[in-house]
């Protein structure tokens, strides 16, 4: 039986061309191209993890006024808000804080306490996916500080690709970076970072669903520990 193959659109061809082009170019080169082609409808998202800090440092030199969307879930670690404040003091951040329609207390009333334990997908959808979709409306391109070697779910990301869910171009300037390269950059440039990394965390999300990582596990294995889940849904 023959299987139908979806034809590649002209847009996909063009984005694939740029993805190949920027595979060996610098972060600054991709950011300059993104600003030229998509600003002012260009945004970055970050929860101020190590990769996000590195990308922010590059973006601050190329286009410091670029909006940065921060998902304020109500479950973020205090240490995450601390590093956010340190970054705001260092850079002229154009910060957009996106929150869920329901407060944590309202969510507890409607869905019961500790929804993250009973239905983490629903909790993530309400507190992260939907607020991000709202914040991305009207934008043309989205910068995200993902790396391919963070987890199997990110192994095939491109530097430039189409994001079907949000109907915009998604850019991964750090796609080919390694964890070691990220931390070398942070140390070299004396960048602020989340103090939880010094306590054994390797990927930091909401506090109820983030654990320290055991030796030999990939970086994101401490997220939603014990569940068959490695992504909240915003990057799928």
mmCIF file of C-alpha atoms in Angstrom:
data_model
loop_
_atom_site.group_PDB
_atom_site.id
_atom_site.type_symbol
_atom_site.label_atom_id
_atom_site.label_comp_id
_atom_site.label_asym_id
_atom_site.label_seq_id
_atom_site.Cartn_x
_atom_site.Cartn_y
_atom_site.Cartn_z
ATOM 1 C CA UNK A 1 0.000 0.000 0.000
ATOM 2 C CA UNK A 2 1.292 3.429 -0.906
ATOM 3 C CA UNK A 3 1.366 6.025 1.845
ATOM 4 C CA UNK A 4 0.493 9.600 0.941
ATOM 5 C CA UNK A 5 3.356 11.985 1.530
ATOM 6 C CA UNK A 6 2.487 15.539 2.454
ATOM 7 C CA UNK A 7 4.155 17.896 -0.039
ATOM 8 C CA UNK A 8 6.595 20.412 1.401
ATOM 9 C CA UNK A 9 5.233 23.930 1.069
ATOM 10 C CA UNK A 10 7.190 26.858 -0.274
ATOM 11 C CA UNK A 11 7.296 28.308 3.227
ATOM 12 C CA UNK A 12 8.691 25.079 4.705
ATOM 13 C CA UNK A 13 11.324 24.955 1.977
ATOM 14 C CA UNK A 14 12.373 28.496 2.746
ATOM 15 C CA UNK A 15 12.530 27.874 6.501
ATOM 16 C CA UNK A 16 14.528 24.694 5.953
ATOM 17 C CA UNK A 17 16.976 26.713 3.876
ATOM 18 C CA UNK A 18 17.435 29.210 6.697
ATOM 19 C CA UNK A 19 17.702 26.414 9.263
ATOM 20 C CA UNK A 20 20.592 24.907 7.304
ATOM 21 C CA UNK A 21 22.130 28.333 6.825
ATOM 22 C CA UNK A 22 22.171 29.173 10.549
ATOM 23 C CA UNK A 23 23.300 25.737 11.680
ATOM 24 C CA UNK A 24 26.905 26.899 11.444
ATOM 25 C CA UNK A 25 26.387 30.619 12.065
ATOM 26 C CA UNK A 26 26.638 32.502 15.325
ATOM 27 C CA UNK A 27 23.778 33.217 17.708
ATOM 28 C CA UNK A 28 24.129 36.913 16.893
ATOM 29 C CA UNK A 29 23.776 36.225 13.161
ATOM 30 C CA UNK A 30 20.470 34.424 13.679
ATOM 31 C CA UNK A 31 19.203 37.117 16.026
ATOM 32 C CA UNK A 32 20.119 39.899 13.601
ATOM 33 C CA UNK A 33 18.302 38.074 10.801
ATOM 34 C CA UNK A 34 15.266 37.509 13.036
ATOM 35 C CA UNK A 35 15.088 41.186 13.986
ATOM 36 C CA UNK A 36 15.410 42.240 10.338
ATOM 37 C CA UNK A 37 12.680 39.869 9.154
ATOM 38 C CA UNK A 38 10.200 39.761 12.046
ATOM 39 C CA UNK A 39 10.548 42.695 14.447
ATOM 40 C CA UNK A 40 8.544 44.269 15.962
ATOM 41 C CA UNK A 41 6.479 41.044 15.945
ATOM 42 C CA UNK A 42 9.344 39.053 17.443
ATOM 43 C CA UNK A 43 9.309 37.789 21.036
ATOM 44 C CA UNK A 44 11.368 35.561 23.286
ATOM 45 C CA UNK A 45 10.064 33.256 25.989
ATOM 46 C CA UNK A 46 12.036 32.390 29.107
ATOM 47 C CA UNK A 47 11.684 31.089 32.647
ATOM 48 C CA UNK A 48 15.258 32.337 33.163
ATOM 49 C CA UNK A 49 16.975 28.978 33.148
ATOM 50 C CA UNK A 50 20.648 28.749 32.211
ATOM 51 C CA UNK A 51 19.996 28.668 28.460
ATOM 52 C CA UNK A 52 17.543 31.538 28.683
ATOM 53 C CA UNK A 53 20.095 33.677 30.493
ATOM 54 C CA UNK A 54 22.657 33.005 27.749
ATOM 55 C CA UNK A 55 20.182 33.873 24.993
ATOM 56 C CA UNK A 56 19.080 37.026 26.838
ATOM 57 C CA UNK A 57 22.687 38.162 27.046
ATOM 58 C CA UNK A 58 23.056 37.818 23.263
ATOM 59 C CA UNK A 59 19.674 39.437 22.595
ATOM 60 C CA UNK A 60 20.497 42.398 24.853
ATOM 61 C CA UNK A 61 23.362 43.279 22.510
ATOM 62 C CA UNK A 62 21.445 42.776 19.258
ATOM 63 C CA UNK A 63 17.927 43.999 20.071
ATOM 64 C CA UNK A 64 17.494 44.944 23.751
ATOM 65 C CA UNK A 65 13.887 46.062 23.363
ATOM 66 C CA UNK A 66 12.620 42.670 22.199
ATOM 67 C CA UNK A 67 9.692 41.566 24.394
ATOM 68 C CA UNK A 68 10.426 38.637 26.722
ATOM 69 C CA UNK A 69 7.437 36.548 27.815
ATOM 70 C CA UNK A 70 7.662 35.019 31.283
ATOM 71 C CA UNK A 71 5.004 32.494 32.303
ATOM 72 C CA UNK A 72 4.107 33.386 35.869
ATOM 73 C CA UNK A 73 2.400 30.119 36.813
ATOM 74 C CA UNK A 74 1.918 30.753 40.523
ATOM 75 C CA UNK A 75 4.048 27.689 41.169
ATOM 76 C CA UNK A 76 7.453 29.093 40.253
ATOM 77 C CA UNK A 77 10.310 28.702 42.749
ATOM 78 C CA UNK A 78 11.246 31.779 44.765
ATOM 79 C CA UNK A 79 14.743 31.348 43.294
ATOM 80 C CA UNK A 80 13.304 31.777 39.798
ATOM 81 C CA UNK A 81 11.782 35.125 40.694
ATOM 82 C CA UNK A 82 15.064 36.094 42.350
ATOM 83 C CA UNK A 83 17.083 35.536 39.169
ATOM 84 C CA UNK A 84 14.378 37.338 37.172
ATOM 85 C CA UNK A 85 14.912 40.406 39.374
ATOM 86 C CA UNK A 86 18.692 40.178 38.981
ATOM 87 C CA UNK A 87 18.328 40.005 35.212
ATOM 88 C CA UNK A 88 15.986 42.991 35.216
ATOM 89 C CA UNK A 89 18.616 44.950 37.125
ATOM 90 C CA UNK A 90 21.314 43.995 34.596
ATOM 91 C CA UNK A 91 19.406 44.331 31.316
ATOM 92 C CA UNK A 92 16.697 46.720 30.074
ATOM 93 C CA UNK A 93 14.207 43.862 29.798
ATOM 94 C CA UNK A 94 10.927 44.475 28.015
ATOM 95 C CA UNK A 95 9.234 41.875 30.215
ATOM 96 C CA UNK A 96 5.720 40.538 29.671
ATOM 97 C CA UNK A 97 4.394 38.394 32.523
ATOM 98 C CA UNK A 98 1.710 36.004 31.273
ATOM 99 C CA UNK A 99 -0.568 34.362 33.830
ATOM 100 C CA UNK A 100 -3.382 31.826 33.793
ATOM 101 C CA UNK A 101 -7.001 32.946 33.722
ATOM 102 C CA UNK A 102 -7.462 31.379 37.173
ATOM 103 C CA UNK A 103 -5.318 32.082 40.187
ATOM 104 C CA UNK A 104 -3.937 29.028 41.995
ATOM 105 C CA UNK A 105 -6.627 29.465 44.671
ATOM 106 C CA UNK A 106 -9.387 29.684 42.041
ATOM 107 C CA UNK A 107 -8.003 26.621 40.280
ATOM 108 C CA UNK A 108 -8.023 24.721 43.584
ATOM 109 C CA UNK A 109 -11.663 25.697 44.126
ATOM 110 C CA UNK A 110 -12.776 24.607 40.648
ATOM 111 C CA UNK A 111 -10.579 21.540 40.153
ATOM 112 C CA UNK A 112 -9.518 20.546 43.656
ATOM 113 C CA UNK A 113 -6.157 21.023 45.375
ATOM 114 C CA UNK A 114 -2.922 19.655 43.910
ATOM 115 C CA UNK A 115 -4.257 19.269 40.385
ATOM 116 C CA UNK A 116 -0.639 18.869 39.305
ATOM 117 C CA UNK A 117 -0.603 15.469 41.056
ATOM 118 C CA UNK A 118 -3.873 14.211 39.568
ATOM 119 C CA UNK A 119 -3.817 15.706 36.085
ATOM 120 C CA UNK A 120 -0.558 17.478 35.316
ATOM 121 C CA UNK A 121 -1.496 17.862 31.645
ATOM 122 C CA UNK A 122 -4.564 19.909 32.527
ATOM 123 C CA UNK A 123 -2.595 21.953 35.042
ATOM 124 C CA UNK A 124 0.129 22.692 32.475
ATOM 125 C CA UNK A 125 -2.443 23.550 29.835
ATOM 126 C CA UNK A 126 -4.209 26.082 32.054
ATOM 127 C CA UNK A 127 -1.132 27.604 33.685
ATOM 128 C CA UNK A 128 1.363 27.527 30.796
ATOM 129 C CA UNK A 129 0.068 26.495 27.376
ATOM 130 C CA UNK A 130 -3.020 28.721 27.196
ATOM 131 C CA UNK A 131 -1.338 31.837 28.683
ATOM 132 C CA UNK A 132 1.503 31.455 26.192
ATOM 133 C CA UNK A 133 -0.896 31.035 23.261
ATOM 134 C CA UNK A 134 -2.613 34.259 24.315
ATOM 135 C CA UNK A 135 0.715 36.084 24.630
ATOM 136 C CA UNK A 136 1.910 34.881 21.218
ATOM 137 C CA UNK A 137 -1.172 36.064 19.323
ATOM 138 C CA UNK A 138 -0.259 38.623 16.699
ATOM 139 C CA UNK A 139 3.428 37.711 16.753
ATOM 140 C CA UNK A 140 5.331 36.445 13.704
ATOM 141 C CA UNK A 141 8.348 34.777 15.324
ATOM 142 C CA UNK A 142 9.274 33.269 18.670
ATOM 143 C CA UNK A 143 12.758 32.842 20.158
ATOM 144 C CA UNK A 144 13.247 29.926 22.557
ATOM 145 C CA UNK A 145 16.450 28.790 24.300
ATOM 146 C CA UNK A 146 16.092 25.054 23.670
ATOM 147 C CA UNK A 147 19.012 22.673 23.047
ATOM 148 C CA UNK A 148 18.896 19.377 21.175
ATOM 149 C CA UNK A 149 20.811 17.457 23.824
ATOM 150 C CA UNK A 150 18.503 18.431 26.693
ATOM 151 C CA UNK A 151 16.199 15.455 26.144
ATOM 152 C CA UNK A 152 14.926 13.034 23.469
ATOM 153 C CA UNK A 153 11.886 15.269 22.883
ATOM 154 C CA UNK A 154 14.167 18.089 21.696
ATOM 155 C CA UNK A 155 16.687 16.069 19.718
ATOM 156 C CA UNK A 156 15.402 17.132 16.303
ATOM 157 C CA UNK A 157 14.658 20.830 16.752
ATOM 158 C CA UNK A 158 15.908 23.126 13.990
ATOM 159 C CA UNK A 159 17.404 26.560 14.334
ATOM 160 C CA UNK A 160 14.484 27.863 12.253
ATOM 161 C CA UNK A 161 11.149 26.055 11.921
ATOM 162 C CA UNK A 162 7.405 26.535 11.615
ATOM 163 C CA UNK A 163 5.354 26.202 14.804
ATOM 164 C CA UNK A 164 1.998 24.843 13.724
ATOM 165 C CA UNK A 165 0.191 25.277 17.032
ATOM 166 C CA UNK A 166 0.874 29.006 17.267
ATOM 167 C CA UNK A 167 1.132 29.679 13.525
ATOM 168 C CA UNK A 168 4.464 31.464 13.613
ATOM 169 C CA UNK A 169 8.164 30.896 13.008
ATOM 170 C CA UNK A 170 10.041 29.423 15.951
ATOM 171 C CA UNK A 171 13.752 30.077 16.365
ATOM 172 C CA UNK A 172 16.237 28.040 18.425
ATOM 173 C CA UNK A 173 19.568 29.920 18.356
ATOM 174 C CA UNK A 174 21.110 27.539 20.930
ATOM 175 C CA UNK A 175 19.893 24.324 19.287
ATOM 176 C CA UNK A 176 23.397 22.993 18.697
ATOM 177 C CA UNK A 177 24.883 24.094 22.021
ATOM 178 C CA UNK A 178 25.815 21.653 24.779
ATOM 179 C CA UNK A 179 25.203 22.021 28.497
ATOM 180 C CA UNK A 180 28.947 22.493 29.023
ATOM 181 C CA UNK A 181 29.051 25.295 26.470
ATOM 182 C CA UNK A 182 26.142 27.060 28.173
ATOM 183 C CA UNK A 183 27.856 26.976 31.567
ATOM 184 C CA UNK A 184 31.220 27.976 30.123
ATOM 185 C CA UNK A 185 29.494 31.058 28.681
ATOM 186 C CA UNK A 186 27.767 31.873 31.987
ATOM 187 C CA UNK A 187 31.035 31.649 33.907
ATOM 188 C CA UNK A 188 33.038 33.572 31.307
ATOM 189 C CA UNK A 189 30.556 36.453 31.221
ATOM 190 C CA UNK A 190 29.673 36.307 34.939
ATOM 191 C CA UNK A 191 25.950 36.037 34.217
ATOM 192 C CA UNK A 192 23.280 35.721 36.901
ATOM 193 C CA UNK A 193 21.773 32.240 37.177
ATOM 194 C CA UNK A 194 19.233 30.383 39.271
ATOM 195 C CA UNK A 195 20.833 29.261 42.546
ATOM 196 C CA UNK A 196 18.945 25.947 42.363
ATOM 197 C CA UNK A 197 21.502 24.752 39.824
ATOM 198 C CA UNK A 198 24.022 24.752 42.682
ATOM 199 C CA UNK A 199 21.669 22.480 44.642
ATOM 200 C CA UNK A 200 21.514 19.630 42.110
ATOM 201 C CA UNK A 201 18.744 20.783 39.776
ATOM 202 C CA UNK A 202 19.451 20.646 36.037
ATOM 203 C CA UNK A 203 16.094 21.832 34.648
ATOM 204 C CA UNK A 204 13.839 24.162 36.608
ATOM 205 C CA UNK A 205 10.096 24.533 36.147
ATOM 206 C CA UNK A 206 7.231 24.701 38.647
ATOM 207 C CA UNK A 207 8.209 23.591 42.150
ATOM 208 C CA UNK A 208 5.618 20.781 42.539
ATOM 209 C CA UNK A 209 6.833 19.059 39.363
ATOM 210 C CA UNK A 210 10.602 19.614 39.509
ATOM 211 C CA UNK A 211 13.090 17.349 41.271
ATOM 212 C CA UNK A 212 16.833 16.964 41.409
ATOM 213 C CA UNK A 213 18.288 14.683 38.741
ATOM 214 C CA UNK A 214 20.007 11.376 39.503
ATOM 215 C CA UNK A 215 23.448 10.653 38.064
ATOM 216 C CA UNK A 216 23.312 9.429 34.481
ATOM 217 C CA UNK A 217 19.818 10.779 33.736
ATOM 218 C CA UNK A 218 19.180 13.411 31.077
ATOM 219 C CA UNK A 219 18.698 16.998 32.213
ATOM 220 C CA UNK A 220 14.921 17.072 32.056
ATOM 221 C CA UNK A 221 14.346 13.744 33.817
ATOM 222 C CA UNK A 222 13.622 15.634 37.028
ATOM 223 C CA UNK A 223 10.518 17.196 35.503
ATOM 224 C CA UNK A 224 7.217 15.402 36.257
ATOM 225 C CA UNK A 225 9.136 12.626 38.012
ATOM 226 C CA UNK A 226 7.326 9.277 37.808
ATOM 227 C CA UNK A 227 5.079 10.383 34.943
ATOM 228 C CA UNK A 228 5.419 9.503 31.273
ATOM 229 C CA UNK A 229 6.011 13.131 30.453
ATOM 230 C CA UNK A 230 8.981 15.316 29.543
ATOM 231 C CA UNK A 231 7.299 18.466 28.220
ATOM 232 C CA UNK A 232 4.611 20.767 29.575
ATOM 233 C CA UNK A 233 3.239 21.271 26.070
ATOM 234 C CA UNK A 234 4.377 24.757 25.147
ATOM 235 C CA UNK A 235 7.178 23.467 22.907
ATOM 236 C CA UNK A 236 5.239 20.626 21.227
#
